[in-house]
Short mmCIF file of C-alpha atoms in Angstrom, two decimals:
data_model
loop_
_atom_site.label_atom_id
_atom_site.label_comp_id
_atom_site.label_asym_id
_atom_site.label_seq_id
_atom_site.Cartn_x
_atom_site.Cartn_y
_atom_site.Cartn_z
CA UNK A 1 117.67 -33.95 110.45
CA UNK A 2 118.99 -36.85 108.50
CA UNK A 3 121.30 -39.41 110.03
CA UNK A 4 124.99 -39.54 108.84
CA UNK A 5 124.54 -42.62 107.00
CA UNK A 6 121.41 -41.27 105.08
CA UNK A 7 123.23 -38.18 104.29
CA UNK A 8 126.31 -40.28 103.00
CA UNK A 9 123.65 -42.23 100.76
CA UNK A 10 122.15 -39.00 99.41
CA UNK A 11 125.53 -37.63 98.50
CA UNK A 12 126.71 -40.88 96.85
CA UNK A 13 123.60 -41.10 94.87
CA UNK A 14 123.59 -37.38 94.10
CA UNK A 15 127.18 -37.77 92.71
CA UNK A 16 126.26 -40.83 90.53
CA UNK A 17 123.15 -38.93 89.16
CA UNK A 18 125.05 -35.68 88.80
CA UNK A 19 127.41 -37.13 86.19
CA UNK A 20 125.29 -39.93 84.81
CA UNK A 21 122.81 -37.50 83.38
CA UNK A 22 125.45 -36.05 80.97
CA UNK A 23 127.27 -39.35 80.01
CA UNK A 24 125.25 -39.65 76.70
CA UNK A 25 125.06 -36.23 75.29
CA UNK A 26 128.70 -35.07 76.56
CA UNK A 27 131.06 -37.38 78.24
CA UNK A 28 131.19 -40.12 75.43
CA UNK A 29 131.30 -37.38 72.74
CA UNK A 30 134.34 -35.79 74.67
CA UNK A 31 136.17 -39.07 75.22
CA UNK A 32 135.49 -40.54 71.77
CA UNK A 33 135.31 -37.40 69.78
CA UNK A 34 137.28 -38.58 66.64
CA UNK A 35 135.26 -41.86 66.76
CA UNK A 36 131.87 -40.18 67.02
CA UNK A 37 132.85 -37.79 63.99
CA UNK A 38 133.66 -40.96 61.95
CA UNK A 39 130.65 -43.28 63.00
CA UNK A 40 128.00 -40.53 62.68
CA UNK A 41 129.84 -39.17 59.47
CA UNK A 42 129.75 -35.55 60.97
CA UNK A 43 132.14 -32.61 60.63
CA UNK A 44 133.24 -30.57 63.72
CA UNK A 45 130.61 -27.88 62.73
CA UNK A 46 127.83 -30.52 62.56
CA UNK A 47 128.57 -32.00 65.93
CA UNK A 48 128.94 -28.54 67.19
CA UNK A 49 125.39 -27.60 65.84
CA UNK A 50 123.99 -30.59 67.75
CA UNK A 51 125.61 -29.30 70.97
CA UNK A 52 124.10 -25.81 70.04
CA UNK A 53 120.56 -27.19 69.74
CA UNK A 54 120.98 -28.76 73.12
CA UNK A 55 122.26 -25.51 74.54
CA UNK A 56 119.29 -23.60 73.14
CA UNK A 57 116.82 -25.95 74.56
CA UNK A 58 118.73 -25.98 77.86
CA UNK A 59 118.76 -22.21 77.84
CA UNK A 60 114.99 -22.05 78.22
CA UNK A 61 114.83 -24.97 80.52
CA UNK A 62 117.23 -23.36 83.06
CA UNK A 63 114.75 -20.38 83.32
CA UNK A 64 111.53 -22.49 83.54
CA UNK A 65 113.06 -25.39 85.45
CA UNK A 66 114.84 -23.65 88.13
CA UNK A 67 111.74 -22.62 90.18
CA UNK A 68 110.59 -26.33 90.18
CA UNK A 69 113.47 -27.18 92.64
CA UNK A 70 111.87 -24.60 95.12
CA UNK A 71 108.55 -26.30 94.84
CA UNK A 72 109.02 -29.97 94.53
CA UNK A 73 111.39 -32.66 96.19
CA UNK A 74 114.57 -32.91 94.16
CA UNK A 75 114.78 -36.88 94.06
CA UNK A 76 111.55 -37.17 92.09
CA UNK A 77 112.58 -34.41 89.59
CA UNK A 78 116.26 -35.92 89.09
CA UNK A 79 115.00 -39.54 88.86
CA UNK A 80 112.48 -38.48 85.98
CA UNK A 81 115.22 -36.70 84.14
CA UNK A 82 117.62 -39.73 84.33
CA UNK A 83 115.17 -42.20 83.03
CA UNK A 84 114.07 -39.94 80.11
CA UNK A 85 117.71 -39.28 79.28
CA UNK A 86 118.43 -42.93 79.20
CA UNK A 87 115.64 -43.51 76.60
CA UNK A 88 117.40 -41.26 74.26
CA UNK A 89 120.39 -43.39 74.40
CA UNK A 90 118.41 -46.24 72.83
CA UNK A 91 117.65 -44.02 69.72
CA UNK A 92 121.14 -42.81 69.70
CA UNK A 93 122.49 -46.52 69.27
CA UNK A 94 120.47 -46.71 65.99
CA UNK A 95 122.65 -44.13 64.46
CA UNK A 96 120.03 -41.59 63.22
CA UNK A 97 120.71 -39.03 60.40
CA UNK A 98 121.96 -35.63 61.10
CA UNK A 99 118.43 -34.42 61.56
CA UNK A 100 117.62 -37.08 63.91
CA UNK A 101 120.82 -36.49 66.03
CA UNK A 102 120.13 -32.83 66.21
CA UNK A 103 116.56 -33.35 67.41
CA UNK A 104 118.01 -35.95 69.95
CA UNK A 105 120.31 -33.20 71.38
CA UNK A 106 117.34 -30.92 71.66
CA UNK A 107 115.55 -33.53 73.67
CA UNK A 108 118.46 -34.04 75.89
CA UNK A 109 118.61 -30.33 76.35
CA UNK A 110 115.16 -30.49 78.08
CA UNK A 111 115.70 -33.99 79.96
CA UNK A 112 119.18 -33.02 81.49
CA UNK A 113 118.17 -29.60 82.66
CA UNK A 114 114.51 -28.67 83.02
CA UNK A 115 113.84 -31.07 86.15
CA UNK A 116 117.37 -31.73 86.91
CA UNK A 117 120.01 -29.04 87.17
CA UNK A 118 118.54 -26.63 89.62
CA UNK A 119 117.28 -29.70 91.90
CA UNK A 120 120.86 -31.08 92.06
CA UNK A 121 122.39 -28.03 93.00
CA UNK A 122 119.82 -27.33 95.79
CA UNK A 123 120.30 -30.77 97.11
CA UNK A 124 124.03 -30.13 97.40
CA UNK A 125 123.57 -26.94 99.03
CA UNK A 126 121.32 -28.38 101.54
CA UNK A 127 123.76 -31.24 102.26
CA UNK A 128 126.57 -28.42 102.84
CA UNK A 129 124.91 -26.48 105.30
CA UNK A 130 126.19 -22.97 106.15
CA UNK A 131 129.86 -23.95 106.69
CA UNK A 132 130.77 -26.56 104.36
CA UNK A 133 129.70 -25.37 101.09
CA UNK A 134 133.04 -25.79 99.56
CA UNK A 135 133.57 -29.39 100.39
CA UNK A 136 130.05 -30.28 99.67
CA UNK A 137 130.43 -29.01 96.13
CA UNK A 138 133.90 -30.43 95.89
CA UNK A 139 132.83 -33.87 96.80
CA UNK A 140 130.03 -33.51 94.31
CA UNK A 141 132.28 -32.42 91.49
CA UNK A 142 135.19 -34.66 92.53
CA UNK A 143 132.86 -37.60 92.81
CA UNK A 144 131.18 -36.78 89.50
CA UNK A 145 134.77 -36.59 88.02
CA UNK A 146 135.20 -40.21 89.31
CA UNK A 147 132.05 -41.28 87.88
CA UNK A 148 132.83 -39.88 84.46
CA UNK A 149 136.45 -41.23 84.73
CA UNK A 150 134.60 -44.82 85.35
CA UNK A 151 132.15 -44.27 82.47
CA UNK A 152 135.11 -43.44 80.24
CA UNK A 153 137.15 -46.44 81.02
CA UNK A 154 134.06 -48.61 80.81
CA UNK A 155 133.18 -47.32 77.38
CA UNK A 156 136.87 -47.78 76.15
CA UNK A 157 136.96 -51.30 77.38
CA UNK A 158 133.68 -51.99 75.74
CA UNK A 159 134.90 -50.58 72.53
CA UNK A 160 138.20 -52.24 72.43
CA UNK A 161 136.46 -55.65 73.53
CA UNK A 162 133.85 -55.54 70.71
CA UNK A 163 136.36 -54.69 68.09
CA UNK A 164 137.84 -57.83 66.74
CA UNK A 165 140.64 -56.07 64.72
CA UNK A 166 143.06 -53.35 65.92
CA UNK A 167 141.40 -49.93 65.96
CA UNK A 168 143.59 -48.75 63.27
CA UNK A 169 142.57 -51.40 60.81
CA UNK A 170 138.86 -51.82 62.01
CA UNK A 171 136.14 -51.00 59.36
CA UNK A 172 133.59 -48.19 59.95
CA UNK A 173 130.80 -50.78 60.45
CA UNK A 174 132.93 -52.57 62.98
CA UNK A 175 133.52 -49.32 64.98
CA UNK A 176 129.83 -48.46 64.81
CA UNK A 177 128.73 -51.76 66.18
CA UNK A 178 131.26 -51.31 69.18
CA UNK A 179 130.22 -47.73 69.85
CA UNK A 180 126.51 -48.74 69.94
CA UNK A 181 127.30 -51.26 72.81
CA UNK A 182 128.97 -48.47 74.74
CA UNK A 183 125.90 -46.32 74.22
CA UNK A 184 123.39 -48.96 75.19
CA UNK A 185 125.30 -50.28 78.37
CA UNK A 186 125.63 -46.66 79.47
CA UNK A 187 121.94 -45.96 78.86
CA UNK A 188 121.03 -48.99 81.24
CA UNK A 189 123.30 -47.86 83.93
CA UNK A 190 121.76 -44.39 83.79
CA UNK A 191 118.33 -45.71 84.19
CA UNK A 192 119.29 -47.83 87.02
CA UNK A 193 120.69 -44.80 88.77
CA UNK A 194 117.32 -43.15 88.17
CA UNK A 195 115.54 -45.80 90.00
CA UNK A 196 117.93 -45.96 92.95
CA UNK A 197 117.26 -42.24 93.65
CA UNK A 198 113.54 -42.88 94.15
CA UNK A 199 114.25 -45.93 96.22
CA UNK A 200 117.10 -44.84 98.46
CA UNK A 201 117.29 -40.93 98.71
CA UNK A 202 115.50 -39.37 101.64
CA UNK A 203 114.84 -35.45 101.98
CA UNK A 204 115.47 -33.48 105.13
CA UNK A 205 111.81 -33.09 106.70
CA UNK A 206 112.51 -29.37 107.41
CA UNK A 207 113.23 -28.70 103.64
CA UNK A 208 110.40 -30.64 102.60
CA UNK A 209 108.11 -28.83 104.66
CA UNK A 210 109.37 -25.48 103.34
CA UNK A 211 108.99 -26.76 99.78
CA UNK A 212 105.26 -27.82 100.26
CA UNK A 213 104.61 -24.03 101.49
CA UNK A 214 105.95 -22.64 98.30
CA UNK A 215 103.16 -21.13 96.17
CA UNK A 216 103.18 -20.20 92.39
CA UNK A 217 102.79 -16.44 93.50
CA UNK A 218 105.82 -16.75 95.86
CA UNK A 219 107.92 -18.36 93.01
CA UNK A 220 107.31 -15.27 90.92
CA UNK A 221 108.22 -13.08 93.89
CA UNK A 222 111.46 -15.18 94.23
CA UNK A 223 112.55 -14.19 90.65
CA UNK A 224 112.11 -10.50 91.41
CA UNK A 225 114.07 -10.84 94.49
CA UNK A 226 116.78 -12.68 92.93
CA UNK A 227 117.56 -10.28 90.12
CA UNK A 228 118.20 -7.54 92.76
CA UNK A 229 121.19 -9.35 94.06
CA UNK A 230 124.53 -8.18 92.50
CA UNK A 231 126.25 -11.49 93.06
CA UNK A 232 123.74 -13.34 90.77
CA UNK A 233 124.74 -11.13 87.75
CA UNK A 234 128.54 -11.66 88.45
CA UNK A 235 128.08 -15.39 88.78
CA UNK A 236 126.38 -15.18 85.38
CA UNK A 237 129.52 -13.83 83.85
CA UNK A 238 131.99 -15.99 85.95
CA UNK A 239 130.17 -19.25 85.02
CA UNK A 240 129.94 -18.25 81.46
CA UNK A 241 133.64 -17.70 81.07
CA UNK A 242 134.44 -20.79 83.23
CA UNK A 243 132.13 -23.11 81.45
CA UNK A 244 133.67 -22.01 78.13
CA UNK A 245 136.73 -23.45 79.42
CA UNK A 246 134.94 -26.65 80.35
CA UNK A 247 133.42 -26.91 76.75
CA UNK A 248 137.03 -26.73 75.21
CA UNK A 249 137.86 -29.97 77.25
CA UNK A 250 135.81 -31.51 74.24
CA UNK A 251 138.89 -31.12 72.05
CA UNK A 252 141.53 -32.59 74.19
CA UNK A 253 141.23 -36.05 72.73
CA UNK A 254 141.18 -34.44 69.20
CA UNK A 255 144.18 -32.58 69.87
CA UNK A 256 146.01 -35.78 71.01
CA UNK A 257 144.81 -37.31 67.84
CA UNK A 258 145.49 -34.58 65.31
CA UNK A 259 148.60 -32.84 66.69
CA UNK A 260 150.36 -35.34 68.99
CA UNK A 261 149.65 -38.42 66.55
CA UNK A 262 147.94 -40.58 68.98
CA UNK A 263 145.33 -43.25 67.75
CA UNK A 264 141.62 -43.08 68.39
CA UNK A 265 141.93 -45.52 71.33
CA UNK A 266 144.96 -43.90 73.14
CA UNK A 267 143.45 -40.12 72.50
CA UNK A 268 140.18 -41.46 74.24
CA UNK A 269 142.29 -42.67 77.07
CA UNK A 270 143.76 -39.23 77.56
CA UNK A 271 140.19 -37.76 77.83
CA UNK A 272 139.25 -40.19 80.25
CA UNK A 273 142.43 -39.91 82.44
CA UNK A 274 142.05 -36.25 82.80
CA UNK A 275 138.69 -36.93 84.31
CA UNK A 276 140.49 -38.65 87.12
CA UNK A 277 142.41 -35.56 87.85
CA UNK A 278 138.98 -33.84 88.17
CA UNK A 279 138.32 -36.15 91.37
CA UNK A 280 141.48 -34.79 93.18
CA UNK A 281 140.93 -31.12 92.18
CA UNK A 282 137.41 -31.14 93.31
CA UNK A 283 138.03 -32.35 96.78
CA UNK A 284 141.28 -30.20 97.31
CA UNK A 285 139.69 -26.95 95.98
CA UNK A 286 136.46 -27.60 98.12
CA UNK A 287 138.55 -27.85 101.13
CA UNK A 288 140.49 -24.80 100.41
CA UNK A 289 137.49 -22.73 99.41
CA UNK A 290 135.90 -23.52 103.01
CA UNK A 291 139.36 -22.30 104.68
CA UNK A 292 139.54 -19.20 102.41
CA UNK A 293 136.84 -17.99 100.06
CA UNK A 294 135.23 -19.33 96.96
CA UNK A 295 135.94 -16.14 95.00
CA UNK A 296 139.63 -16.12 96.01
CA UNK A 297 140.17 -19.59 94.65
CA UNK A 298 138.12 -18.64 91.42
CA UNK A 299 140.71 -15.72 90.86
CA UNK A 300 143.52 -18.24 91.11
CA UNK A 301 142.01 -20.78 88.87
CA UNK A 302 141.38 -18.28 86.05
CA UNK A 303 145.06 -17.25 86.38
CA UNK A 304 145.99 -20.95 85.97
CA UNK A 305 143.71 -21.27 82.92
CA UNK A 306 145.10 -18.36 81.17
CA UNK A 307 148.53 -19.65 81.34
CA UNK A 308 147.70 -22.95 80.07
CA UNK A 309 145.53 -21.64 77.21
CA UNK A 310 148.29 -19.19 76.15
CA UNK A 311 150.92 -22.04 75.88
CA UNK A 312 148.63 -23.99 73.71
CA UNK A 313 147.85 -21.08 71.58
CA UNK A 314 151.37 -20.31 71.04
CA UNK A 315 152.16 -23.18 68.85
CA UNK A 316 155.11 -24.46 70.92
CA UNK A 317 153.51 -27.79 71.49
CA UNK A 318 154.24 -30.68 68.89
CA UNK A 319 154.87 -34.42 68.89
CA UNK A 320 158.44 -33.73 70.13
CA UNK A 321 157.31 -31.89 73.17
CA UNK A 322 155.27 -34.54 74.95
CA UNK A 323 156.39 -33.45 78.46
CA UNK A 324 155.17 -29.82 77.64
CA UNK A 325 151.90 -31.18 76.36
CA UNK A 326 151.08 -33.00 79.37
CA UNK A 327 152.23 -30.22 81.56
CA UNK A 328 149.94 -27.68 79.66
CA UNK A 329 146.87 -29.99 79.49
CA UNK A 330 146.99 -30.82 83.07
CA UNK A 331 147.44 -27.07 83.85
CA UNK A 332 144.33 -26.06 81.81
CA UNK A 333 142.44 -29.04 83.18
CA UNK A 334 143.39 -27.82 86.96
CA UNK A 335 141.82 -24.45 86.33
CA UNK A 336 138.93 -25.61 84.41
CA UNK A 337 137.79 -28.37 86.86
CA UNK A 338 138.48 -26.28 89.80
CA UNK A 339 135.53 -23.98 88.63
CA UNK A 340 133.19 -26.69 88.65
CA UNK A 341 133.41 -26.85 92.38
CA UNK A 342 133.61 -23.19 92.94
CA UNK A 343 130.82 -21.52 90.86
CA UNK A 344 128.01 -22.82 93.08
CA UNK A 345 129.81 -23.01 96.23
CA UNK A 346 130.10 -19.28 95.85
CA UNK A 347 126.17 -18.97 96.16
CA UNK A 348 126.62 -19.11 100.08
CA UNK A 349 129.41 -16.32 99.85
CA UNK A 350 127.33 -14.15 97.55
CA UNK A 351 124.58 -13.87 100.25
CA UNK A 352 121.87 -15.62 98.21
CA UNK A 353 119.09 -17.06 100.71
CA UNK A 354 118.72 -20.81 100.72
CA UNK A 355 114.87 -20.55 99.93
CA UNK A 356 115.79 -18.80 96.60
CA UNK A 357 118.57 -21.30 95.62
CA UNK A 358 116.68 -23.12 92.99
CA UNK A 359 115.26 -19.60 91.33
CA UNK A 360 118.92 -18.11 91.56
CA UNK A 361 120.61 -21.45 90.01
CA UNK A 362 118.01 -21.29 87.19
CA UNK A 363 118.72 -17.54 86.52
CA UNK A 364 122.40 -17.72 86.80
CA UNK A 365 122.53 -20.82 84.47
CA UNK A 366 120.47 -19.10 81.99
CA UNK A 367 123.34 -16.87 81.02
CA UNK A 368 126.25 -18.86 82.50
CA UNK A 369 125.77 -22.01 80.53
CA UNK A 370 125.08 -20.27 77.23
CA UNK A 371 128.52 -21.75 75.91
CA UNK A 372 126.35 -24.88 75.14
CA UNK A 373 124.64 -22.84 72.54
CA UNK A 374 127.66 -21.10 70.89
CA UNK A 375 130.85 -22.94 71.86
CA UNK A 376 130.07 -26.13 69.65
CA UNK A 377 129.64 -24.24 66.27
CA UNK A 378 132.44 -21.63 67.14
CA UNK A 379 134.92 -24.42 67.82
CA UNK A 380 133.73 -26.17 64.80
CA UNK A 381 134.09 -23.11 62.51
CA UNK A 382 137.58 -22.61 63.81
CA UNK A 383 138.62 -26.17 63.50
CA UNK A 384 136.94 -26.80 60.10
CA UNK A 385 138.34 -23.61 58.55
CA UNK A 386 141.84 -24.23 59.84
CA UNK A 387 142.16 -27.95 60.03
CA UNK A 388 144.82 -29.52 62.46
CA UNK A 389 146.91 -27.56 64.98
CA UNK A 390 146.17 -24.12 63.75
CA UNK A 391 142.40 -24.37 64.38
CA UNK A 392 143.17 -25.83 67.77
CA UNK A 393 145.53 -23.13 68.63
CA UNK A 394 142.50 -20.52 67.87
CA UNK A 395 140.32 -22.37 70.09
CA UNK A 396 142.74 -22.20 73.13
CA UNK A 397 143.36 -18.43 72.35
CA UNK A 398 139.53 -17.80 72.68
CA UNK A 399 139.76 -19.66 76.04
CA UNK A 400 142.42 -17.26 77.16
CA UNK A 401 140.27 -14.19 76.39
CA UNK A 402 137.18 -15.66 78.09
CA UNK A 403 139.27 -16.53 81.08
CA UNK A 404 140.66 -13.03 81.31
CA UNK A 405 137.07 -11.57 81.39
CA UNK A 406 136.23 -14.10 84.03
CA UNK A 407 139.31 -13.18 86.18
CA UNK A 408 137.80 -9.58 86.31
CA UNK A 409 134.60 -10.58 87.14
CA UNK A 410 135.89 -12.72 90.02
CA UNK A 411 138.00 -10.00 91.48
CA UNK A 412 134.71 -7.61 91.48
CA UNK A 413 132.68 -10.62 93.29
CA UNK A 414 135.48 -11.04 95.86
CA UNK A 415 135.40 -7.23 96.68
CA UNK A 416 131.77 -6.75 97.13
CA UNK A 417 131.45 -9.80 99.19
CA UNK A 418 133.97 -9.04 101.76
CA UNK A 419 132.99 -10.62 105.06
CA UNK A 420 132.65 -7.03 106.69
CA UNK A 421 130.65 -5.86 103.70
CA UNK A 422 126.90 -6.38 103.51
CA UNK A 423 124.87 -6.07 100.22
#
């Protein structure tokens, strides 16, 4: 058993690593979306295509990478991933062509997922034990929200500090220089986190012993066992619908810019501030999930998301309804960020054995995170074909539909995993 101090260090670095890995491909693009479209001279569809290439490579990486977490210690897998991802940031800062940027996102689809994702989920499950899965994943995602919030504001401060002129009057060249500094500084921090993982994280000896005994033949048997578990298939659907909602957070800053009339810096601040809400939601939902059930909280979260998405889709929000805008965006954010705590804390409730965690996460993620493939182009087509408010309304209507499907799947998951019912 690890000491409490070592467990705290492990959790802290797990949180840092868990969000740092996605800063370059997603968080900066989410917070600075209007700026990214300008400095890389992209349309919404072209940026969405980059995300789609990422998702396609990630799709394969989930399947083949999941079993690695059942065979090798997570800290080594995660550290390699962070350093490789940071190297991609150096290339991004040179402003590659559309082809180069697309290839970079494909590279990130491998570096952020293949060795990293299942290893992070399994390490968190081990920290949570049998009775504290909700709070373990709540602290992970709440902490990741705090890290993302910090990176976001660091990026905004660097961007604003480098720009000599006000952002409204800054030239394209000046904005490109400022954004390149944001990318490079974030890349250095990501690499440092990777080094700290190797230096400071320790594995539980009992878990390491089991890892070392896992053979390739056993890994193949693991896949066959996992596909027989009904909860695995339901979690695929639930995560797919929930992650669709998370992908739509990419347009929050664009909505503020195009519909509410915020400038690029203020719109970016909205995206970053919402990440702060993620901290509170992650911890609160994690505690509630341990006291109730993860599936029950998922049902509530999908319901909240549907309400917020339908308000956005209705067209009632405009520059004169600022309070309604904030109420609705916080409502959607609450539902969406709650899922990030819940969908892997539900692995324990779904009666998936600990030794099959990596394999199960790989298979669940294979389908669950396919929005990485289709949501970018789908949103790009809607927003490019119907510029401004109408396109954004259509995006949120799509969210409401997916959330309803997720609600139905969550109800089924809740019913088949009742405490007095065995699989």
